[in-house]
CSV table of C-alpha atoms in Angstrom, one decimal:
chain,number,residue,atom,x,y,z
A,281,ASP,CA,107.0,94.5,98.4
A,282,ALA,CA,108.8,97.7,98.9
A,283,GLY,CA,110.3,97.9,102.3
A,284,ILE,CA,108.4,100.6,103.8
A,285,THR,CA,107.3,100.4,107.7
A,286,GLN,CA,105.4,102.9,109.8
A,287,SER,CA,105.2,103.2,113.4
A,288,PRO,CA,103.4,103.1,115.4
A,289,ARG,CA,100.6,101.1,113.7
A,290,HIS,CA,98.0,102.2,116.2
A,291,LYS,CA,97.9,105.0,118.8
A,292,VAL,CA,95.5,106.6,120.9
A,293,THR,CA,96.4,109.9,122.5
A,294,GLU,CA,94.5,112.9,123.9
A,295,THR,CA,93.7,116.3,122.5
A,296,GLY,CA,96.6,118.8,122.9
A,297,THR,CA,99.4,116.3,123.1
A,298,PRO,CA,102.2,116.2,120.7
A,299,VAL,CA,102.3,113.0,118.4
A,300,THR,CA,105.1,112.0,115.9
A,301,LEU,CA,104.7,109.2,113.3
A,302,ARG,CA,107.6,107.5,111.7
A,303,CYS,CA,108.0,106.3,108.2
A,304,HIS,CA,111.1,104.0,107.5
A,305,GLN,CA,112.2,102.9,104.1
A,306,THR,CA,115.0,100.5,103.0
A,307,GLU,CA,114.6,101.1,99.2
A,308,ASN,CA,116.8,104.4,99.2
A,309,HIS,CA,114.2,106.2,97.4
A,310,ARG,CA,114.4,109.8,96.9
A,311,TYR,CA,110.7,111.0,97.2
A,312,MET,CA,108.6,110.4,100.4
A,313,TYR,CA,104.9,111.2,101.2
A,314,TRP,CA,102.5,111.4,104.1
A,315,TYR,CA,98.8,111.1,103.3
A,316,ARG,CA,95.6,110.8,105.5
A,317,GLN,CA,92.6,108.9,104.8
A,318,ASP,CA,89.3,109.7,106.2
A,319,PRO,CA,85.7,108.0,105.7
A,320,GLY,CA,83.9,109.8,102.5
A,321,HIS,CA,87.4,111.1,101.3
A,322,GLY,CA,90.1,109.4,99.1
A,323,LEU,CA,93.7,109.9,100.3
A,324,ARG,CA,94.7,113.4,101.0
A,325,LEU,CA,98.3,114.6,100.7
A,326,ILE,CA,99.8,116.3,103.9
A,327,HIS,CA,103.5,116.9,103.2
A,328,TYR,CA,106.0,115.4,100.9
A,329,SER,CA,109.8,115.2,100.6
A,330,TYR,CA,112.1,115.4,97.8
A,331,GLY,CA,115.2,114.8,99.4
A,332,VAL,CA,116.9,115.1,102.7
A,333,LYS,CA,115.9,118.3,104.5
A,334,ASP,CA,113.6,119.3,101.4
A,335,THR,CA,110.0,119.1,102.1
A,336,ASP,CA,106.9,121.0,100.9
A,337,LYS,CA,103.3,121.2,101.8
A,338,GLY,CA,100.3,119.3,100.5
A,339,GLU,CA,96.8,119.8,100.3
A,340,VAL,CA,96.0,119.5,104.2
A,341,SER,CA,99.3,120.6,105.8
A,342,ASP,CA,97.6,122.9,108.5
A,343,GLY,CA,98.5,121.5,112.1
A,344,TYR,CA,101.2,119.2,110.7
A,345,SER,CA,105.0,119.4,110.4
A,346,VAL,CA,107.7,117.3,109.0
A,347,SER,CA,111.1,116.4,109.0
A,348,ARG,CA,113.7,114.3,107.0
A,349,SER,CA,117.2,114.3,108.4
A,350,LYS,CA,118.2,111.2,106.5
A,351,THR,CA,117.2,109.4,103.4
A,352,GLU,CA,115.3,106.6,105.2
A,353,ASP,CA,113.3,108.3,107.6
A,354,PHE,CA,110.5,110.8,107.1
A,355,LEU,CA,108.5,112.0,110.4
A,356,LEU,CA,104.9,113.4,110.7
A,357,THR,CA,104.5,115.5,113.7
A,358,LEU,CA,101.3,116.8,115.1
A,359,GLU,CA,102.4,119.6,117.4
A,360,SER,CA,98.9,119.7,119.4
A,361,ALA,CA,96.6,116.9,118.3
A,362,THR,CA,93.1,117.6,117.8
A,363,SER,CA,90.1,115.4,117.5
A,364,SER,CA,89.9,116.3,113.6
A,365,GLN,CA,93.3,114.8,113.2
A,366,THR,CA,91.8,111.3,114.0
A,367,SER,CA,92.5,109.5,110.7
A,368,VAL,CA,94.6,106.6,109.1
A,369,TYR,CA,97.9,107.9,108.0
A,370,PHE,CA,99.8,106.5,105.2
A,371,CYS,CA,103.4,106.8,103.9
A,372,ALA,CA,104.5,106.5,100.3
A,373,ILE,CA,107.8,106.4,98.5
A,374,SER,CA,108.9,107.0,94.9
A,375,ASP,CA,112.2,106.7,93.3
A,376,ARG,CA,111.8,109.1,90.6
A,377,GLY,CA,108.6,111.1,91.7
A,378,ARG,CA,107.2,112.7,88.7
A,379,TYR,CA,105.8,109.7,86.5
A,380,ASN,CA,106.8,106.9,88.5
A,381,GLU,CA,104.5,104.6,90.7
A,382,GLN,CA,104.3,105.3,94.7
A,383,PHE,CA,104.6,102.5,97.1
A,384,PHE,CA,102.5,102.7,100.1
A,385,GLY,CA,103.2,101.6,103.7
A,386,PRO,CA,100.7,99.7,106.0
A,387,GLY,CA,99.3,102.7,107.5
A,388,THR,CA,99.0,104.1,111.1
A,389,ARG,CA,95.6,104.5,112.8
A,390,LEU,CA,95.6,107.5,115.1
A,391,THR,CA,92.7,108.3,117.5
A,392,VAL,CA,92.8,111.5,119.2
A,393,LEU,CA,90.3,111.6,122.1
B,56,ASP,CA,95.8,118.0,88.4
B,57,ALA,CA,92.7,117.4,86.0
B,58,LYS,CA,89.6,115.6,87.4
B,59,THR,CA,88.6,112.0,86.9
B,60,THR,CA,85.0,110.7,87.1
B,61,GLN,CA,84.4,107.1,87.9
B,62,PRO,CA,81.3,104.8,89.0
B,63,ASN,CA,81.1,104.6,92.6
B,64,SER,CA,80.8,100.7,92.5
B,65,MET,CA,80.6,97.8,90.2
B,66,GLU,CA,80.0,94.2,90.5
B,67,SER,CA,81.4,91.2,88.6
B,68,ASN,CA,81.7,87.4,88.8
B,69,GLU,CA,84.8,85.5,89.6
B,70,GLU,CA,86.9,84.5,86.8
B,71,GLU,CA,85.2,86.9,84.3
B,72,PRO,CA,86.9,89.9,82.8
B,73,VAL,CA,86.3,93.3,84.6
B,74,HIS,CA,86.4,96.7,82.9
B,75,LEU,CA,86.6,99.7,85.0
B,76,PRO,CA,85.9,103.0,83.2
B,77,CYS,CA,87.5,106.3,83.8
B,78,ASN,CA,86.5,109.8,82.4
B,79,HIS,CA,89.0,112.5,82.2
B,80,SER,CA,87.8,114.9,79.6
B,81,THR,CA,90.0,117.6,80.9
B,82,ILE,CA,93.2,115.9,80.5
B,83,SER,CA,96.3,117.9,79.4
B,84,GLY,CA,98.8,116.6,77.0
B,85,THR,CA,101.6,116.0,80.1
B,86,ASP,CA,99.0,114.1,82.2
B,87,TYR,CA,99.9,110.5,82.9
B,88,ILE,CA,96.9,108.2,83.7
B,89,HIS,CA,97.6,106.1,86.7
B,90,TRP,CA,95.5,103.3,88.4
B,91,TYR,CA,95.9,102.2,91.9
B,92,ARG,CA,93.8,99.8,94.3
B,93,GLN,CA,93.3,99.6,97.9
B,94,LEU,CA,92.3,96.3,99.6
B,95,PRO,CA,90.6,96.3,102.8
B,96,SER,CA,92.7,97.5,105.6
B,97,GLN,CA,95.6,98.1,103.3
B,98,GLY,CA,97.5,100.9,101.9
B,99,PRO,CA,97.0,101.7,98.0
B,100,GLU,CA,98.7,99.5,95.6
B,101,TYR,CA,100.1,100.6,92.3
B,102,VAL,CA,98.5,98.8,89.4
B,103,ILE,CA,99.5,100.4,86.1
B,104,HIS,CA,100.1,103.8,84.2
B,105,GLY,CA,100.0,105.0,80.8
B,106,LEU,CA,100.4,108.1,78.5
B,107,THR,CA,98.9,107.4,75.2
B,108,SER,CA,99.5,103.9,74.2
B,109,ASN,CA,97.6,100.8,75.9
B,110,VAL,CA,99.8,99.2,78.3
B,111,ASN,CA,100.0,95.7,79.9
B,112,ASN,CA,101.4,94.2,83.2
B,113,ARG,CA,101.1,91.1,85.1
B,114,MET,CA,98.1,92.6,87.1
B,115,ALA,CA,96.2,94.3,84.4
B,116,SER,CA,95.9,96.0,81.1
B,117,LEU,CA,95.0,99.8,80.4
B,118,ALA,CA,93.1,100.8,77.4
B,119,ILE,CA,93.4,104.5,76.5
B,120,ALA,CA,91.0,106.3,74.1
B,121,GLU,CA,92.4,107.9,71.1
B,122,ASP,CA,91.5,111.2,72.4
B,123,ARG,CA,92.7,110.3,75.8
B,124,LYS,CA,89.5,111.4,77.4
B,125,SER,CA,88.7,108.3,78.9
B,126,SER,CA,90.4,105.1,79.9
B,127,THR,CA,89.6,101.7,81.0
B,128,LEU,CA,91.3,99.2,83.5
B,129,ILE,CA,91.0,95.7,82.4
B,130,LEU,CA,91.3,92.8,84.9
B,131,HIS,CA,91.3,89.8,82.5
B,132,ARG,CA,90.2,87.3,85.1
B,133,ALA,CA,88.9,88.6,88.4
B,134,THR,CA,89.4,86.5,91.6
B,135,LEU,CA,88.1,87.4,95.0
B,136,ARG,CA,91.2,89.1,95.9
B,137,ASP,CA,90.5,91.8,93.5
B,138,ALA,CA,87.8,93.1,95.3
B,139,ALA,CA,89.1,96.5,96.2
B,140,VAL,CA,88.4,100.2,95.4
B,141,TYR,CA,90.0,101.2,92.2
B,142,TYR,CA,91.4,104.9,91.7
B,143,CYS,CA,92.1,106.4,88.5
B,144,ILE,CA,94.5,109.4,88.8
B,145,LEU,CA,95.9,112.0,86.5
B,146,LYS,CA,99.5,112.8,87.5
B,147,ARG,CA,101.2,115.9,85.8
B,148,GLY,CA,105.0,116.6,86.3
B,149,GLY,CA,106.5,117.3,89.6
B,150,ALA,CA,107.0,115.3,92.8
B,151,ASP,CA,103.8,116.8,94.6
B,152,GLY,CA,102.1,113.4,95.2
B,153,LEU,CA,98.7,111.9,94.0
B,154,THR,CA,95.3,113.3,94.0
B,155,PHE,CA,92.8,110.6,95.0
B,156,GLY,CA,89.2,110.6,94.1
B,157,LYS,CA,86.5,108.4,95.8
B,158,GLY,CA,87.3,105.6,93.4
B,159,THR,CA,85.2,102.5,92.2
B,160,HIS,CA,84.5,100.0,94.7
B,161,LEU,CA,84.7,96.6,92.7
B,162,ILE,CA,82.9,93.9,94.2
B,163,ILE,CA,83.6,90.2,93.0
B,164,GLN,CA,80.9,87.5,93.4
B,165,PRO,CA,81.8,84.0,93.7
Protein backbone atom coordinates (compact mmCIF):
# COMPACT_ATOMS: atom_id res chain seq x y z
CA ASP A 1 0.00 0.00 0.00
CA ALA A 2 1.16 3.52 -0.78
CA GLY A 3 2.38 5.38 2.29
CA ILE A 4 -0.40 7.88 2.84
CA THR A 5 -1.76 8.86 6.22
CA GLN A 6 -4.45 11.33 7.11
CA SER A 7 -4.96 13.03 10.45
CA PRO A 8 -7.16 13.22 12.30
CA ARG A 9 -9.24 10.24 11.19
CA HIS A 10 -12.34 11.55 12.90
CA LYS A 11 -13.22 15.04 14.07
CA VAL A 12 -16.29 16.72 15.46
CA THR A 13 -16.29 20.48 15.57
CA GLU A 14 -18.68 23.40 15.84
CA THR A 15 -19.84 25.82 13.20
CA GLY A 16 -17.51 28.78 12.82
CA THR A 17 -14.36 27.11 14.13
CA PRO A 18 -11.24 26.66 11.99
CA VAL A 19 -10.24 23.12 11.07
CA THR A 20 -7.07 21.78 9.47
CA LEU A 21 -6.76 18.31 8.01
CA ARG A 22 -3.36 16.87 7.24
CA CYS A 23 -2.27 14.49 4.52
CA HIS A 24 1.20 12.99 4.84
CA GLN A 25 2.96 10.81 2.26
CA THR A 26 6.21 8.88 2.32
CA GLU A 27 6.29 8.14 -1.43
CA ASN A 28 7.85 11.42 -2.61
CA HIS A 29 5.05 11.81 -5.18
CA ARG A 30 4.77 15.18 -6.85
CA TYR A 31 0.99 15.47 -7.08
CA MET A 32 -1.41 15.57 -4.14
CA TYR A 33 -5.18 15.97 -4.06
CA TRP A 34 -8.02 16.62 -1.63
CA TYR A 35 -11.49 15.22 -2.36
CA ARG A 36 -14.71 15.14 -0.40
CA GLN A 37 -17.37 12.44 -0.54
CA ASP A 38 -21.01 12.94 0.38
CA PRO A 39 -24.00 10.57 0.18
CA GLY A 40 -25.46 10.61 -3.32
CA HIS A 41 -22.30 12.07 -4.80
CA GLY A 42 -19.11 10.54 -6.06
CA LEU A 43 -15.86 12.01 -4.87
CA ARG A 44 -15.43 15.67 -5.77
CA LEU A 45 -12.10 17.43 -6.10
CA ILE A 46 -11.50 20.34 -3.71
CA HIS A 47 -7.90 21.40 -4.38
CA TYR A 48 -4.77 19.83 -5.75
CA SER A 49 -1.05 20.45 -5.75
CA TYR A 50 1.47 19.85 -8.52
CA GLY A 51 4.53 20.68 -6.45
CA VAL A 52 5.73 22.45 -3.33
CA LYS A 53 3.89 25.79 -3.04
CA ASP A 54 2.03 25.04 -6.32
CA THR A 55 -1.69 24.51 -5.85
CA ASP A 56 -4.88 25.00 -7.81
CA LYS A 57 -8.63 24.87 -7.25
CA GLY A 58 -10.89 21.95 -8.00
CA GLU A 59 -14.61 21.61 -8.52
CA VAL A 60 -15.74 22.51 -4.96
CA SER A 61 -13.05 24.82 -3.58
CA ASP A 62 -15.24 27.52 -1.98
CA GLY A 63 -14.68 27.65 1.79
CA TYR A 64 -11.41 25.71 1.64
CA SER A 65 -7.75 26.65 1.40
CA VAL A 66 -4.65 24.48 1.08
CA SER A 67 -0.96 24.71 1.66
CA ARG A 68 2.02 22.60 0.69
CA SER A 69 5.31 23.78 2.19
CA LYS A 70 7.09 20.47 1.70
CA THR A 71 6.68 17.50 -0.60
CA GLU A 72 5.30 15.13 2.00
CA ASP A 73 2.54 17.27 3.54
CA PHE A 74 -0.63 18.74 2.05
CA LEU A 75 -2.90 20.62 4.44
CA LEU A 76 -6.57 21.38 3.92
CA THR A 77 -8.02 24.23 6.00
CA LEU A 78 -11.61 25.16 6.62
CA GLU A 79 -11.28 28.75 7.83
CA SER A 80 -14.75 28.81 9.39
CA ALA A 81 -16.44 25.43 9.28
CA THR A 82 -20.08 25.15 8.24
CA SER A 83 -22.52 22.24 8.52
CA SER A 84 -22.41 21.83 4.72
CA GLN A 85 -18.76 20.84 5.09
CA THR A 86 -19.68 17.75 7.07
CA SER A 87 -18.23 15.04 4.87
CA VAL A 88 -15.58 12.37 4.45
CA TYR A 89 -12.35 13.84 3.13
CA PHE A 90 -9.87 11.81 1.11
CA CYS A 91 -6.33 12.69 0.19
CA ALA A 92 -4.67 11.16 -2.87
CA ILE A 93 -1.20 11.16 -4.37
CA SER A 94 0.19 10.51 -7.83
CA ASP A 95 3.72 10.44 -9.18
CA ARG A 96 3.08 11.62 -12.71
CA GLY A 97 -0.37 13.11 -12.56
CA ARG A 98 -1.55 13.03 -16.09
CA TYR A 99 -2.14 9.38 -16.91
CA ASN A 100 -0.99 7.58 -13.85
CA GLU A 101 -3.01 6.14 -11.06
CA GLN A 102 -3.84 7.95 -7.87
CA PHE A 103 -3.39 6.34 -4.47
CA PHE A 104 -5.89 7.29 -1.81
CA GLY A 105 -5.58 7.68 1.92
CA PRO A 106 -7.97 6.16 4.48
CA GLY A 107 -10.11 9.28 4.80
CA THR A 108 -11.08 11.74 7.54
CA ARG A 109 -14.66 11.86 8.74
CA LEU A 110 -15.51 15.45 9.69
CA THR A 111 -18.73 16.42 11.44
CA VAL A 112 -19.60 20.10 11.84
CA LEU A 113 -22.36 20.70 14.39
CA ASP B 1 -13.66 15.48 -18.86
CA ALA B 2 -16.19 13.50 -20.90
CA LYS B 3 -19.07 11.75 -19.18
CA THR B 4 -19.44 8.04 -18.44
CA THR B 5 -22.59 5.98 -17.91
CA GLN B 6 -22.65 2.89 -15.69
CA PRO B 7 -25.45 0.74 -14.29
CA ASN B 8 -26.34 1.67 -10.72
CA SER B 9 -25.89 -1.87 -9.45
CA MET B 10 -25.05 -5.39 -10.53
CA GLU B 11 -25.17 -8.72 -8.78
CA SER B 12 -23.02 -11.77 -9.35
CA ASN B 13 -22.13 -15.04 -7.70
CA GLU B 14 -18.89 -15.85 -5.98
CA GLU B 15 -16.27 -17.56 -8.14
CA GLU B 16 -17.96 -16.50 -11.37
CA PRO B 17 -16.69 -13.90 -13.86
CA VAL B 18 -18.13 -10.39 -13.68
CA HIS B 19 -18.41 -7.98 -16.59
CA LEU B 20 -18.94 -4.35 -15.58
CA PRO B 21 -19.93 -2.12 -18.52
CA CYS B 22 -19.22 1.56 -19.07
CA ASN B 23 -20.43 3.78 -21.88
CA HIS B 24 -18.46 6.87 -22.87
CA SER B 25 -19.78 7.91 -26.26
CA THR B 26 -18.22 11.41 -26.10
CA ILE B 27 -14.70 10.18 -25.36
CA SER B 28 -11.93 12.15 -27.03
CA GLY B 29 -8.80 10.75 -28.57
CA THR B 30 -6.62 11.75 -25.63
CA ASP B 31 -8.89 10.39 -22.87
CA TYR B 32 -7.57 7.46 -20.91
CA ILE B 33 -10.13 5.06 -19.42
CA HIS B 34 -9.53 4.48 -15.71
CA TRP B 35 -11.29 2.13 -13.30
CA TYR B 36 -11.24 2.52 -9.55
CA ARG B 37 -13.16 0.70 -6.87
CA GLN B 38 -14.15 1.65 -3.36
CA LEU B 39 -14.68 -0.97 -0.71
CA PRO B 40 -16.95 -0.10 2.23
CA SER B 41 -15.43 2.49 4.57
CA GLN B 42 -12.23 2.79 2.53
CA GLY B 43 -10.71 5.19 0.05
CA PRO B 44 -10.90 4.42 -3.66
CA GLU B 45 -8.41 1.93 -5.03
CA TYR B 46 -6.93 1.97 -8.53
CA VAL B 47 -7.88 -1.08 -10.59
CA ILE B 48 -6.71 -0.60 -14.17
CA HIS B 49 -6.49 1.88 -17.01
CA GLY B 50 -6.05 1.85 -20.79
CA LEU B 51 -6.18 3.96 -23.94
CA THR B 52 -7.00 1.78 -26.96
CA SER B 53 -5.80 -1.76 -26.43
CA ASN B 54 -7.14 -4.29 -23.98
CA VAL B 55 -5.19 -4.40 -20.73
CA ASN B 56 -4.62 -7.07 -18.10
CA ASN B 57 -3.20 -6.88 -14.62
CA ARG B 58 -3.34 -8.98 -11.50
CA MET B 59 -6.67 -7.52 -10.43
CA ALA B 60 -8.71 -7.41 -13.62
CA SER B 61 -8.89 -7.04 -17.40
CA LEU B 62 -10.08 -4.05 -19.35
CA ALA B 63 -11.73 -4.60 -22.71
CA ILE B 64 -12.04 -1.47 -24.85
CA ALA B 65 -14.37 -1.34 -27.84
CA GLU B 66 -12.77 -0.64 -31.18
CA ASP B 67 -14.52 2.74 -31.46
CA ARG B 68 -13.64 3.46 -27.76
CA LYS B 69 -17.20 4.45 -26.98
CA SER B 70 -17.55 1.74 -24.40
CA SER B 71 -15.41 -0.46 -22.19
CA THR B 72 -15.85 -3.43 -19.88
CA LEU B 73 -14.06 -4.22 -16.66
CA ILE B 74 -13.72 -7.96 -16.23
CA LEU B 75 -13.18 -9.64 -12.88
CA HIS B 76 -12.29 -13.18 -13.85
CA ARG B 77 -13.34 -14.92 -10.67
CA ALA B 78 -15.25 -12.80 -8.21
CA THR B 79 -14.75 -13.17 -4.48
CA LEU B 80 -16.75 -11.67 -1.64
CA ARG B 81 -13.91 -9.17 -1.23
CA ASP B 82 -14.71 -7.75 -4.67
CA ALA B 83 -18.01 -6.33 -3.42
CA ALA B 84 -17.51 -2.59 -3.89
CA VAL B 85 -18.53 0.45 -5.90
CA TYR B 86 -16.71 0.47 -9.24
CA TYR B 87 -16.04 3.77 -10.98
CA CYS B 88 -15.28 4.20 -14.67
CA ILE B 89 -13.48 7.52 -15.22
CA LEU B 90 -12.15 9.27 -18.30
CA LYS B 91 -8.92 11.14 -17.68
CA ARG B 92 -7.68 13.75 -20.08
CA GLY B 93 -4.20 15.20 -19.84
CA GLY B 94 -3.37 17.43 -16.90
CA ALA B 95 -2.88 17.01 -13.19
CA ASP B 96 -6.28 18.28 -12.16
CA GLY B 97 -7.68 15.19 -10.47
CA LEU B 98 -10.33 12.62 -11.27
CA THR B 99 -14.03 13.18 -11.91
CA PHE B 100 -16.03 10.48 -10.16
CA GLY B 101 -19.60 9.60 -11.11
CA LYS B 102 -21.85 7.43 -8.95
CA GLY B 103 -20.35 4.16 -10.17
CA THR B 104 -21.73 0.64 -10.13
CA HIS B 105 -22.45 -1.04 -6.82
CA LEU B 106 -21.32 -4.64 -7.28
CA ILE B 107 -22.95 -7.21 -5.02
CA ILE B 108 -21.38 -10.66 -4.73
CA GLN B 109 -23.56 -13.51 -3.53
CA PRO B 110 -21.89 -16.47 -1.78
